[in-house]
Amino acid sequence: MSEKEVNWKYADDIVVEPESIAVARQHSLELGIDPVSPAVGAQLALLAATAKATSIIEIGTGAGVSGLWMLRGAPKATLTSIDSEPDHHLAARAAFAEAGYGMGRIRLIAGRALDVLPRMNEESYDLVLLDADPENAIEYLEHGLRLVRRGGLVLVAGALAGGDVANPAKRGAVATGLRTLLDEVSDSSAVFSALSPAGDGLLQLVRR
């Protein structure tokens, strides 16, 4: 194991996940979902708290791991979460209920994100998390920047695609698309950006 891999493992291992999130993580794995790592989850909570988020939207509900982490950092926020898989919503609904979040605080939308997002209101969210279908990351980001308020956060989970993005020999659609996305935002005057290598990468953007 390389020095960097040791650091990444340590960053994950040092995080103490609440029981509700640990249970949701186990359900994710049982459903074949790859949830955000504990280190990324802790970053989501910190960023949600820093943004004082009251309105959050995420693409990719999974079994609720990322949503629970964000609500941990912003306990008064409402969460809108989009996922096309009914099984994911069933697991997430149970996870949110177990953690004490009533359905008045959680809005689960079933459907393809690219069909749902055009109907969402502009500049209505403090935080947008993109954690689904990396092949559509560029389109999701365009919607995310439209939906978030000025000064709000747009986060892209899995931005390093398992190391493929950093490897120029990897020419697949996902790696190439994410590489293009990262190049564009790093040179954009519309956002402040930073890329965290924790977990599978977390791209962090603030709309200027």
Tab-separated table of C-alpha atoms in Angstrom, residues 26-27 32-33 36 38 42 45 52 64 69 81 92 113-114 123 141 149 152 164 174 187:
chain	number	residue	atom	x	y	z
A	26	GLN	CA	-24.551	-1.725	5.114
A	27	HIS	CA	-27.883	-1.615	3.278
A	32	GLY	CA	-24.946	-3.090	-4.774
A	33	ILE	CA	-24.652	0.669	-4.221
A	36	VAL	CA	-19.619	7.895	-0.379
A	38	PRO	CA	-16.806	7.968	5.578
A	42	ALA	CA	-17.689	13.861	7.032
A	45	ALA	CA	-21.514	17.291	6.868
A	52	LYS	CA	-25.784	26.882	6.956
A	64	GLY	CA	-29.486	7.473	2.204
A	69	TRP	CA	-24.371	12.965	6.356
A	81	SER	CA	-33.357	13.582	-3.403
A	92	ALA	CA	-33.450	5.536	2.038
A	113	ALA	CA	-32.473	13.088	-13.085
A	114	LEU	CA	-32.195	14.570	-16.570
A	123	GLU	CA	-31.464	29.453	-7.376
A	141	LEU	CA	-23.293	20.194	-13.148
A	149	ARG	CA	-28.138	30.203	-5.070
A	152	GLY	CA	-24.107	28.223	-2.564
A	164	ASP	CA	-8.972	6.834	-13.864
A	174	VAL	CA	-16.403	8.583	-17.774
A	187	ASP	CA	-10.538	27.851	-15.486
